[in-house]
XYZ file of C-alpha atoms in Angstrom:
696
model
C 164.822 105.722 207.831
C 166.580 108.530 209.981
C 164.647 111.164 211.275
C 165.922 114.211 212.911
C 163.234 115.484 215.092
C 161.953 112.744 217.515
C 158.011 112.134 216.907
C 157.711 113.529 220.505
C 159.084 116.848 219.378
C 156.948 117.354 216.779
C 153.729 119.970 217.147
C 151.477 120.287 214.525
C 149.184 123.308 215.159
C 146.600 125.568 213.774
C 145.792 129.484 214.145
C 142.277 129.686 214.338
C 140.027 132.541 215.627
C 137.237 135.263 214.208
C 138.354 137.621 211.625
C 140.489 140.373 212.577
C 141.586 138.446 215.837
C 145.103 138.734 215.151
C 146.040 135.308 213.414
C 148.344 136.734 210.812
C 150.151 139.136 213.041
C 150.709 136.542 215.766
C 151.915 133.823 213.347
C 154.354 136.865 211.575
C 155.802 137.489 215.239
C 155.787 133.233 215.400
C 157.931 133.197 212.682
C 160.091 136.375 213.753
C 161.013 135.092 217.105
C 162.024 131.429 215.674
C 164.194 133.224 213.207
C 162.320 132.078 210.080
C 161.800 135.770 209.225
C 164.772 138.494 209.579
C 161.817 141.311 209.888
C 158.363 141.668 211.103
C 155.512 141.702 207.528
C 152.102 143.358 209.009
C 148.659 142.844 207.766
C 148.004 146.443 207.266
C 150.869 147.198 205.088
C 149.977 144.022 202.608
C 153.388 142.317 203.710
C 152.475 139.578 205.946
C 154.231 136.256 205.099
C 151.316 133.880 205.624
C 149.059 136.262 203.096
C 150.962 135.822 200.155
C 147.641 135.867 197.400
C 146.943 139.127 196.198
C 143.283 139.265 197.388
C 144.784 138.624 200.782
C 146.931 141.350 200.729
C 144.425 143.861 199.137
C 141.717 143.167 201.679
C 143.842 142.569 205.353
C 141.599 139.196 205.550
C 143.221 135.602 205.361
C 141.393 134.060 202.388
C 143.469 130.402 202.102
C 145.009 128.266 204.815
C 149.065 128.770 204.418
C 151.457 125.958 206.106
C 154.634 127.218 207.618
C 157.390 125.279 209.478
C 159.506 126.688 212.760
C 161.878 125.311 215.575
C 161.348 126.213 219.437
C 163.437 124.741 222.415
C 164.639 121.869 219.923
C 160.912 121.386 218.577
C 159.408 121.476 215.424
C 156.369 123.785 215.255
C 154.331 123.219 211.946
C 151.752 126.085 211.688
C 148.152 126.570 209.694
C 147.429 129.861 209.691
C 143.170 129.559 208.824
C 141.471 132.426 207.829
C 138.429 133.720 209.912
C 135.960 135.010 207.436
C 132.979 132.752 207.483
C 133.189 132.169 203.849
C 136.396 130.354 204.239
C 135.046 128.179 206.564
C 136.263 125.214 204.908
C 139.952 125.968 204.940
C 139.292 125.952 208.682
C 137.405 122.507 208.590
C 140.081 120.455 206.765
C 143.065 121.971 208.830
C 141.637 121.141 211.929
C 140.683 117.929 210.572
C 144.931 117.320 210.029
C 145.955 119.427 213.096
C 146.925 117.845 216.453
C 146.626 121.075 218.084
C 145.424 124.452 217.772
C 146.183 128.095 219.273
C 142.659 129.904 219.596
C 143.013 133.820 219.043
C 140.496 136.089 220.809
C 140.256 140.238 220.755
C 140.799 141.448 224.253
C 137.874 143.764 223.265
C 135.341 141.800 221.136
C 135.934 138.954 223.457
C 133.882 135.526 221.636
C 132.956 136.879 218.717
C 130.113 134.553 216.328
C 132.963 133.059 214.145
C 134.901 132.063 217.302
C 131.843 130.024 218.379
C 131.963 128.158 215.161
C 135.659 127.530 214.586
C 135.278 126.289 218.506
C 132.730 123.735 217.801
C 134.664 122.388 214.796
C 137.922 121.990 216.663
C 135.269 119.951 219.291
C 134.456 117.816 216.326
C 137.527 117.076 215.497
C 138.626 116.662 219.467
C 141.912 119.124 218.921
C 143.245 120.011 221.930
C 143.237 124.010 222.444
C 145.250 126.600 224.331
C 143.312 130.388 224.134
C 145.588 133.759 223.609
C 143.636 136.677 224.710
C 145.204 139.450 222.061
C 145.195 143.089 221.357
C 145.629 143.562 225.394
C 146.620 147.172 224.664
C 143.768 148.471 223.401
C 141.478 150.254 225.075
C 138.546 148.451 226.524
C 140.426 145.429 226.914
C 139.668 143.078 229.500
C 141.052 139.848 230.164
C 138.541 138.375 233.082
C 135.769 139.573 230.589
C 137.199 137.310 228.189
C 137.857 134.479 229.959
C 134.100 134.642 231.128
C 132.759 134.909 227.754
C 134.843 131.784 227.075
C 133.400 129.818 230.187
C 129.542 130.653 229.238
C 129.387 130.867 225.370
C 131.872 127.911 224.706
C 131.366 126.146 227.481
C 134.938 125.425 228.099
C 136.905 125.065 231.501
C 139.846 128.064 230.414
C 142.652 128.601 233.256
C 144.400 131.277 232.806
C 148.324 130.524 233.003
C 149.077 134.198 232.822
C 147.344 137.892 233.881
C 148.373 140.985 232.077
C 150.567 143.202 233.537
C 149.483 146.844 233.239
C 145.940 147.730 231.348
C 144.847 149.176 227.992
C 147.440 151.423 226.441
C 149.821 151.157 230.042
C 150.142 147.059 229.098
C 153.587 145.658 228.883
C 154.122 142.428 229.827
C 152.415 139.568 231.694
C 152.757 137.637 235.215
C 153.321 134.213 234.574
C 151.203 132.482 237.182
C 153.129 129.126 237.200
C 156.614 130.499 237.861
C 155.380 133.193 239.608
C 157.512 135.779 237.107
C 156.774 139.090 235.452
C 157.934 139.695 232.453
C 158.517 143.125 230.938
C 158.969 143.369 227.142
C 161.307 145.855 225.717
C 160.277 148.041 222.999
C 163.744 148.564 221.684
C 164.228 144.984 221.001
C 160.821 144.535 219.174
C 159.694 142.518 222.019
C 162.745 139.904 221.105
C 163.817 140.646 224.678
C 162.482 140.784 227.858
C 163.044 141.830 231.461
C 162.033 139.393 234.437
C 161.211 140.721 237.743
C 159.146 140.270 240.476
C 155.860 140.725 241.122
C 154.752 144.305 241.824
C 152.869 144.358 244.968
C 149.729 145.863 244.101
C 149.369 142.552 241.663
C 149.714 140.174 244.368
C 146.099 139.980 245.674
C 145.295 139.076 242.221
C 148.156 136.753 241.417
C 147.324 134.630 244.812
C 143.624 134.294 243.778
C 144.402 133.317 239.984
C 147.000 131.067 241.310
C 144.930 129.135 243.845
C 142.256 128.940 241.013
C 145.228 127.512 238.428
C 146.293 124.743 241.222
C 143.102 123.229 241.630
C 142.309 122.909 237.996
C 145.200 121.316 237.713
C 144.949 119.481 240.686
C 141.550 117.930 239.491
C 143.583 116.214 236.472
C 145.216 113.559 238.418
C 144.369 111.393 241.878
C 148.100 111.893 242.579
C 148.400 115.594 242.264
C 145.099 115.911 244.091
C 146.892 114.247 246.605
C 149.904 116.158 246.886
C 147.551 119.386 246.572
C 145.440 118.489 249.796
C 148.393 117.240 251.506
C 151.118 120.030 250.941
C 148.513 122.742 250.313
C 150.874 123.565 246.823
C 152.165 122.090 243.255
C 155.944 122.625 241.681
C 156.476 124.251 238.814
C 157.334 121.144 237.090
C 153.925 119.317 238.424
C 151.658 122.267 237.484
C 152.994 122.132 233.567
C 152.296 117.916 233.803
C 148.819 118.636 235.032
C 148.282 121.554 232.642
C 149.090 119.221 229.466
C 147.270 116.071 230.615
C 144.031 118.223 231.121
C 144.694 120.183 227.556
C 145.117 116.478 225.631
C 141.827 115.071 227.934
C 140.116 118.637 226.935
C 139.165 119.009 230.393
C 141.020 122.745 230.351
C 141.903 125.542 228.252
C 145.488 126.997 229.177
C 144.991 131.019 228.877
C 147.307 133.303 227.940
C 147.345 137.092 226.806
C 149.423 139.635 224.851
C 149.343 142.347 221.920
C 151.156 140.494 219.267
C 150.981 143.416 216.874
C 152.944 145.372 219.828
C 155.321 142.070 219.984
C 154.555 141.158 223.587
C 153.214 137.926 225.040
C 154.400 135.962 221.654
C 157.308 133.888 223.096
C 155.528 132.542 226.335
C 152.623 131.485 223.660
C 155.224 129.608 221.942
C 156.446 128.097 225.559
C 152.480 126.921 225.563
C 152.863 125.207 222.407
C 155.629 123.347 223.172
C 154.457 121.978 226.909
C 150.504 121.825 226.431
C 149.845 121.095 223.273
C 149.961 117.531 221.807
C 152.608 115.437 219.696
C 151.923 113.399 217.182
C 152.266 110.361 219.585
C 150.077 111.791 222.270
C 147.224 111.774 220.407
C 144.962 108.493 219.464
C 145.867 105.994 216.654
C 143.873 107.737 213.572
C 140.738 105.338 212.452
C 139.890 103.913 209.010
C 138.860 100.685 206.980
C 139.999 98.819 204.526
C 138.800 99.760 200.571
C 136.722 96.787 199.568
C 136.055 94.688 203.026
C 135.369 98.057 205.166
C 136.766 96.514 207.726
C 138.061 98.590 210.773
C 141.584 99.336 210.794
C 143.670 101.967 212.663
C 147.428 103.751 211.945
C 149.277 104.502 214.833
C 151.892 107.838 214.973
C 155.039 105.708 213.992
C 157.632 105.438 211.181
C 157.274 101.594 211.003
C 153.766 101.627 210.294
C 152.832 101.148 206.797
C 152.681 104.641 205.158
C 148.789 106.349 205.268
C 148.490 110.118 204.482
C 145.355 112.418 204.097
C 145.281 114.883 201.562
C 143.610 118.308 203.087
C 144.356 120.502 200.392
C 144.830 120.807 196.722
C 146.444 124.274 195.411
C 147.666 124.703 191.787
C 150.779 126.483 191.362
C 151.420 127.884 188.108
C 155.432 126.553 188.158
C 155.112 123.470 189.390
C 151.364 122.237 188.558
C 149.100 120.464 191.252
C 150.098 120.796 194.430
C 148.727 118.308 197.314
C 149.055 118.815 201.000
C 149.294 115.768 202.580
C 149.484 115.129 206.587
C 151.322 111.759 207.161
C 149.869 109.772 210.095
C 151.929 106.855 209.550
C 155.147 105.369 208.077
C 157.148 107.042 205.714
C 157.571 108.208 202.085
C 160.128 108.936 200.284
C 160.629 110.809 196.623
C 160.101 108.673 193.556
C 157.871 105.688 196.044
C 154.758 104.425 194.507
C 151.232 104.751 196.609
C 147.618 103.983 196.087
C 145.104 106.103 196.322
C 142.404 104.426 198.251
C 139.222 105.857 196.981
C 139.883 105.371 193.589
C 142.359 102.219 193.532
C 144.739 104.203 191.561
C 148.567 103.731 191.682
C 150.427 106.750 191.779
C 154.384 108.128 192.205
C 155.503 110.649 194.216
C 157.582 113.247 191.871
C 158.773 115.553 194.327
C 157.710 116.177 198.282
C 157.995 120.033 199.290
C 158.332 121.721 202.511
C 156.158 124.602 202.339
C 156.336 128.313 204.048
C 153.486 130.011 202.663
C 154.110 130.285 199.083
C 157.841 129.675 199.027
C 159.055 125.949 199.031
C 162.068 123.795 199.700
C 162.660 120.582 198.141
C 162.892 117.358 200.327
C 163.936 113.546 199.938
C 161.556 111.838 202.350
C 158.421 113.326 204.595
C 157.878 110.466 207.945
C 154.712 110.001 210.386
C 153.186 113.661 211.631
C 154.626 115.572 208.965
C 153.186 118.007 206.651
C 153.902 118.985 203.411
C 153.182 119.301 199.951
C 153.424 116.382 196.984
C 153.779 116.806 193.075
C 153.091 114.080 191.048
C 149.400 113.033 192.398
C 147.242 113.306 189.224
C 144.472 111.970 190.407
C 143.859 112.936 193.846
C 141.090 115.309 195.574
C 140.670 117.018 198.911
C 139.675 114.408 201.333
C 141.552 111.293 199.648
C 143.878 108.729 201.149
C 146.945 107.967 199.866
C 148.894 104.726 201.611
C 151.251 102.005 201.342
C 149.981 99.862 197.598
C 150.235 96.686 199.916
C 148.255 97.768 203.320
C 145.587 99.800 201.911
C 143.361 102.113 204.382
C 140.798 104.738 203.843
C 141.048 107.505 206.720
C 137.969 109.212 207.674
C 137.163 112.173 205.251
C 135.808 115.692 206.023
C 132.414 117.027 205.500
C 132.323 120.238 203.789
C 129.124 121.862 203.706
C 127.213 122.816 200.957
C 126.864 125.784 199.293
C 124.477 128.431 199.991
C 124.714 131.111 197.194
C 124.626 130.809 193.259
C 125.569 133.279 190.509
C 125.655 133.004 186.390
C 129.221 133.356 185.057
C 129.593 134.383 181.262
C 133.193 134.510 179.720
C 133.507 137.796 177.811
C 135.121 136.619 174.473
C 135.261 133.433 172.981
C 138.539 133.043 173.825
C 137.757 132.588 177.113
C 134.994 130.549 176.462
C 137.571 127.784 175.667
C 139.622 128.788 178.861
C 136.951 128.845 181.546
C 135.748 125.701 181.914
C 139.324 124.421 182.728
C 139.827 126.757 185.249
C 136.689 126.154 186.928
C 137.360 122.496 186.924
C 140.661 123.656 188.754
C 139.143 125.914 191.289
C 136.640 123.491 191.952
C 139.767 121.029 193.014
C 141.095 123.174 194.994
C 137.922 123.892 197.087
C 134.983 121.537 197.979
C 132.978 124.259 198.358
C 133.051 125.563 195.509
C 130.641 123.985 192.759
C 129.887 124.341 188.847
C 126.876 123.534 187.694
C 124.777 123.987 184.138
C 121.402 124.832 184.501
C 119.708 122.743 181.943
C 116.473 125.134 180.742
C 118.484 128.400 180.457
C 122.199 126.377 179.616
C 123.462 128.769 181.481
C 126.735 128.214 183.758
C 126.168 128.756 187.363
C 128.690 128.581 189.867
C 128.136 128.337 193.823
C 129.759 128.919 197.106
C 129.507 129.829 200.905
C 128.931 133.960 200.055
C 129.241 136.507 197.939
C 132.858 137.258 199.056
C 133.647 133.830 198.558
C 132.193 134.019 194.682
C 134.167 137.378 194.372
C 137.453 135.916 195.545
C 136.896 132.953 192.897
C 136.015 135.569 189.809
C 138.923 137.633 191.258
C 141.041 134.539 190.546
C 140.098 134.107 187.440
C 140.955 136.673 185.927
C 144.087 137.242 187.721
C 145.432 133.838 187.606
C 143.900 132.424 184.861
C 143.478 135.483 182.872
C 139.802 134.978 182.214
C 137.461 137.846 181.669
C 134.225 136.689 182.875
C 130.443 138.428 183.473
C 128.543 138.138 186.015
C 124.769 137.804 186.876
C 122.095 136.872 189.235
C 120.760 132.874 188.160
C 117.726 133.215 185.845
C 114.590 131.648 187.991
C 112.962 128.491 186.739
C 109.683 129.972 186.304
C 106.325 128.148 184.537
C 103.046 128.566 183.453
C 99.975 127.324 183.855
C 96.220 128.057 183.036
C 93.217 128.554 185.048
C 90.327 128.396 183.064
C 88.804 125.954 180.485
C 88.853 127.135 176.998
C 88.912 125.850 173.138
C 91.228 126.157 170.352
C 91.592 125.387 166.672
C 94.441 124.926 164.532
C 94.566 124.215 160.816
C 97.762 123.796 158.663
C 97.145 124.012 155.336
C 100.140 123.762 153.010
C 99.751 123.816 148.820
C 102.717 124.056 146.639
C 102.412 121.847 144.064
C 102.269 118.402 143.787
C 101.506 116.983 147.551
C 100.419 119.298 150.452
C 100.269 119.562 153.806
C 96.636 119.391 155.594
C 95.732 119.073 159.471
C 93.165 120.403 161.327
C 92.024 119.888 164.745
C 90.052 120.973 167.946
C 91.173 120.764 171.363
C 89.873 121.842 174.695
C 91.993 122.754 177.549
C 91.397 122.662 181.352
C 93.673 123.259 184.634
C 94.476 120.002 186.401
C 94.848 120.363 190.377
C 95.957 116.641 191.557
C 99.653 117.775 190.760
C 99.518 115.897 186.788
C 101.513 117.501 184.618
C 100.434 116.756 181.273
C 97.156 114.575 180.864
C 95.369 113.949 176.833
C 92.014 112.649 176.285
C 90.321 111.490 172.634
C 87.083 112.395 172.032
C 87.241 112.392 168.396
C 83.563 110.865 167.051
C 82.751 108.989 163.615
C 86.536 109.219 162.189
C 87.205 112.766 161.942
C 90.738 112.308 162.494
C 92.342 108.616 161.536
C 93.558 107.102 164.748
C 97.042 107.088 163.477
C 97.010 110.947 163.520
C 95.732 111.167 166.890
C 98.984 110.243 168.469
C 100.236 113.396 166.386
C 98.618 115.971 167.539
C 99.420 114.838 171.120
C 103.264 115.175 170.476
C 102.462 118.357 169.102
C 100.116 119.843 172.265
C 103.195 118.632 174.239
C 105.879 120.595 172.499
C 103.654 123.336 172.766
C 103.777 123.235 176.400
C 107.347 123.015 176.736
C 107.690 126.754 174.531
C 104.803 128.200 176.935
C 102.332 131.029 175.727
C 102.954 133.902 178.293
C 107.348 134.575 178.444
C 108.340 131.597 177.156
C 108.483 128.910 180.577
C 107.181 125.464 180.096
C 103.789 125.110 180.952
C 102.458 122.936 183.984
C 99.564 120.928 185.424
C 97.164 120.808 181.869
C 94.963 118.939 180.532
C 93.981 118.459 176.549
C 90.878 116.821 175.244
C 91.029 116.489 171.319
C 87.317 117.310 170.184
C 87.592 117.486 166.517
C 89.191 117.979 163.284
C 89.425 116.924 159.527
C 91.783 114.903 157.155
C 92.344 114.853 153.782
C 92.535 111.368 151.952
C 96.088 112.343 150.195
C 97.591 115.739 151.884
C 97.024 114.789 155.351
C 100.276 113.472 157.154
C 101.536 112.875 160.966
C 103.519 116.281 160.908
C 100.589 117.974 159.328
C 98.468 116.751 162.445
C 101.195 117.343 164.932
C 101.807 120.963 163.838
C 97.607 120.879 163.797
C 97.866 119.794 167.621
C 100.325 122.238 168.466
C 98.523 125.481 166.885
C 95.349 124.043 168.370
C 96.898 123.830 171.800
C 98.349 127.606 171.953
C 95.172 129.119 170.523
C 92.938 127.452 173.380
C 95.884 127.971 176.391
C 95.984 131.901 175.735
C 92.054 132.159 175.950
C 92.809 129.891 179.306
C 93.963 132.689 181.136
C 97.434 131.580 181.797
C 99.428 132.720 184.660
C 103.150 132.394 185.679
C 104.410 129.963 188.492
C 107.391 130.446 190.738
C 109.151 128.255 192.463
C 108.828 128.325 195.910
C 111.699 126.652 198.590
C 111.480 125.854 202.202
C 113.794 127.769 203.981
C 114.429 126.193 207.445
C 116.360 129.291 209.310
C 118.195 128.622 212.786
C 118.395 131.697 215.147
C 119.682 132.963 218.494
C 115.994 134.035 220.089
C 117.483 137.574 220.477
C 117.544 137.964 216.550
C 113.966 136.077 215.925
C 112.272 139.564 215.240
C 114.917 140.731 212.629
C 114.951 137.191 210.850
C 111.239 136.812 210.289
C 110.707 140.184 209.734
C 113.573 139.780 206.898
C 111.667 136.769 205.411
C 108.798 138.728 205.465
C 109.668 141.450 203.101
C 110.823 138.668 200.933
C 107.411 137.481 200.608
C 108.020 134.427 202.673
C 105.037 132.658 204.727
C 105.921 131.254 207.644
C 104.970 127.406 208.592
C 106.285 126.830 211.780
C 108.419 127.642 214.694
C 109.871 125.948 217.411
C 112.263 126.119 220.149
C 115.801 124.202 219.552
C 118.475 124.029 222.073
C 118.477 127.824 222.932
C 117.880 128.798 219.702
C 114.446 129.462 217.268
C 113.937 127.268 214.168
C 111.320 128.958 212.107
C 110.387 127.221 208.777
C 109.162 129.392 205.987
C 107.743 129.060 201.827
C 109.967 132.111 200.139
C 109.879 132.324 196.322
C 113.226 131.396 195.170
C 113.836 134.969 193.498
C 113.816 136.977 196.736
C 116.435 134.544 198.339
C 119.616 135.660 196.271
C 121.488 137.709 198.849
C 119.781 136.316 201.912
C 123.296 134.441 203.220
C 124.793 137.630 203.740
C 121.729 139.526 204.886
C 121.096 136.676 207.135
C 124.371 137.058 208.832
C 124.469 140.625 208.878
C 121.176 140.598 210.681
C 122.324 137.494 213.155
C 125.983 139.120 213.953
C 126.799 135.744 211.572
C 125.214 133.344 213.989
C 122.518 132.027 211.766
C 122.294 129.503 209.454
C 119.910 128.629 207.020
C 119.164 125.617 204.797
C 117.074 125.846 201.146
C 115.149 123.130 199.054
C 112.590 123.083 196.250
C 108.735 122.603 197.932
C 106.652 123.440 195.203
C 105.351 126.047 192.397
C 103.118 128.675 192.862
C 101.354 131.734 191.064
C 103.327 134.937 190.613
C 101.461 138.420 191.705
C 100.210 139.770 188.873
C 102.445 143.383 189.135
C 105.453 141.226 189.255
C 104.222 138.556 186.403
C 103.947 141.638 184.050
C 107.523 142.468 185.142
C 109.014 138.809 184.192
C 106.519 138.535 181.065
C 107.757 141.975 179.851
C 111.393 141.533 180.273
C 111.081 137.686 178.903
C 109.273 139.722 175.218
C 112.216 142.428 175.362
C 109.826 145.054 176.285
C 112.186 146.201 179.360
C 115.750 145.638 180.253
C 114.911 146.144 184.193
């Protein structure tokens, strides 16, 4: 198959950063200078090409990763613009999994922010080579050297500036290239498309020499040959510096750092040069590892058109015009429209309907794709995120992606019966698109519960239900699954007598109930003497008691930890039946349980919060406010780990509160531990609410 662009001239890169660092603005400038767009799109105006969703345009944030392709210096660059908000971390995760390199953008004022740390760790996990771009150099308080120090200290990386800023803050006019030792001044009248090459100003000489020396030392350490040349000659040629920087970047030994102000159209072209010069092509990254579906035998795929076809589905998107789009990254081989592939995970064969090259929400139909390409496929009916599609004759399962578990849940209910029919279908589509979005049904309440990574995440989901799927829904807090129990012994009696002409119904039972302390939910003893109740009617009494337990006596929640002893009763030779004694058993149990000082129980969760030391006081204070009880505290790699027992009812909204209190740096996990008694004042409220005495 013919390849238009050699594999060595392909770059698959992601733009990653903290929220509001300038990812989308930088991508817009890249598209403008590479000739893809004829005008500059702006995030704040809602005109950015890559933020095409209405929710993105309204909020000025990136929600879903958008793919596009551009050309620079005869190289094809496939770009994925990723979200910065922590709620959409899965978008970053799956993008980094399939990219060969990344541009990490930092705000010159904010520096290394919490989400910068998160995305940097994600890139570390997938061994993605990076270049850093310090953006917003024109803002008051911008400090290039300070951000470089933060990258070194906070991210434990080895940042090597290849540029320094020309001018400071509002006087920022361009960059000084430390490799070629030239100053580039950007012309405002050409929107930064043109720049003037100048000699380095005298007042920058000392700074340039010092920075250049550090650059040469870092480059020399990337190979023995360069080190020998540097030690013997005291300098390196431009070609040798570029070669050393590329080698150091690909191996992860160093991170080239550039600077600019994307919004003011300064410094974007050198960033494109850096992508071409320093970041890897698909041929530069190690072969992708995988395993055979049936034998589990390890295998690899090299980035080559001659290898068997293999690709990873990293994103599913539902399009109102073409149906389901599967975004794939091709690791080996080639694929043409109409080819058959196998989904290695499920074993199902699929036929490729159409191949589309994506530009945000716009698409261009193509006939074939090759190793190293990223595109969208139409026609994969059974594919999900993380699935491998491959040559049916040479199946392989590529290493899948791991996604975090949801941290927040809410109840969703359709507003009308018409919405009811469509809600389930819409939720299925959204779960296919987003692996961190989960839908479940509460077995006790029958409510539909949706779970996600944060309140913003769920807010966007609900907004999409309304706009894309035309479904109106009410959203509320999930109902906590309370329980009831008794605290004392008590006796009760149940008589069930019905006489309706002909054969009647007669059942009579006396029971004692008592609390169980050994963790058992239910226990039944028969202490009937002298045949007061025939043996065949004792079983129905137990069944009646069990059924009554399910209904509760305080607020309708199931009872736990109760022992029942059948003490006495009576029967009728003709009218007694199993049904009669089942009802009598239920009545006797309810009577006794009401006398046995019933109390309400609530689920207690074991919460483990991992927080930086400086926020420890705030985190513990917040958990105490939520009726939490600290079990254990221990240091772990510069963080504090706190284990706490907290009632589930107090944990709603905790994810957002924790992030707010710790600048997004703390995380937590939560799992059910046990049931415990609800404080009396809260129990009275819950009971009143259950009986409809209050709407609060």
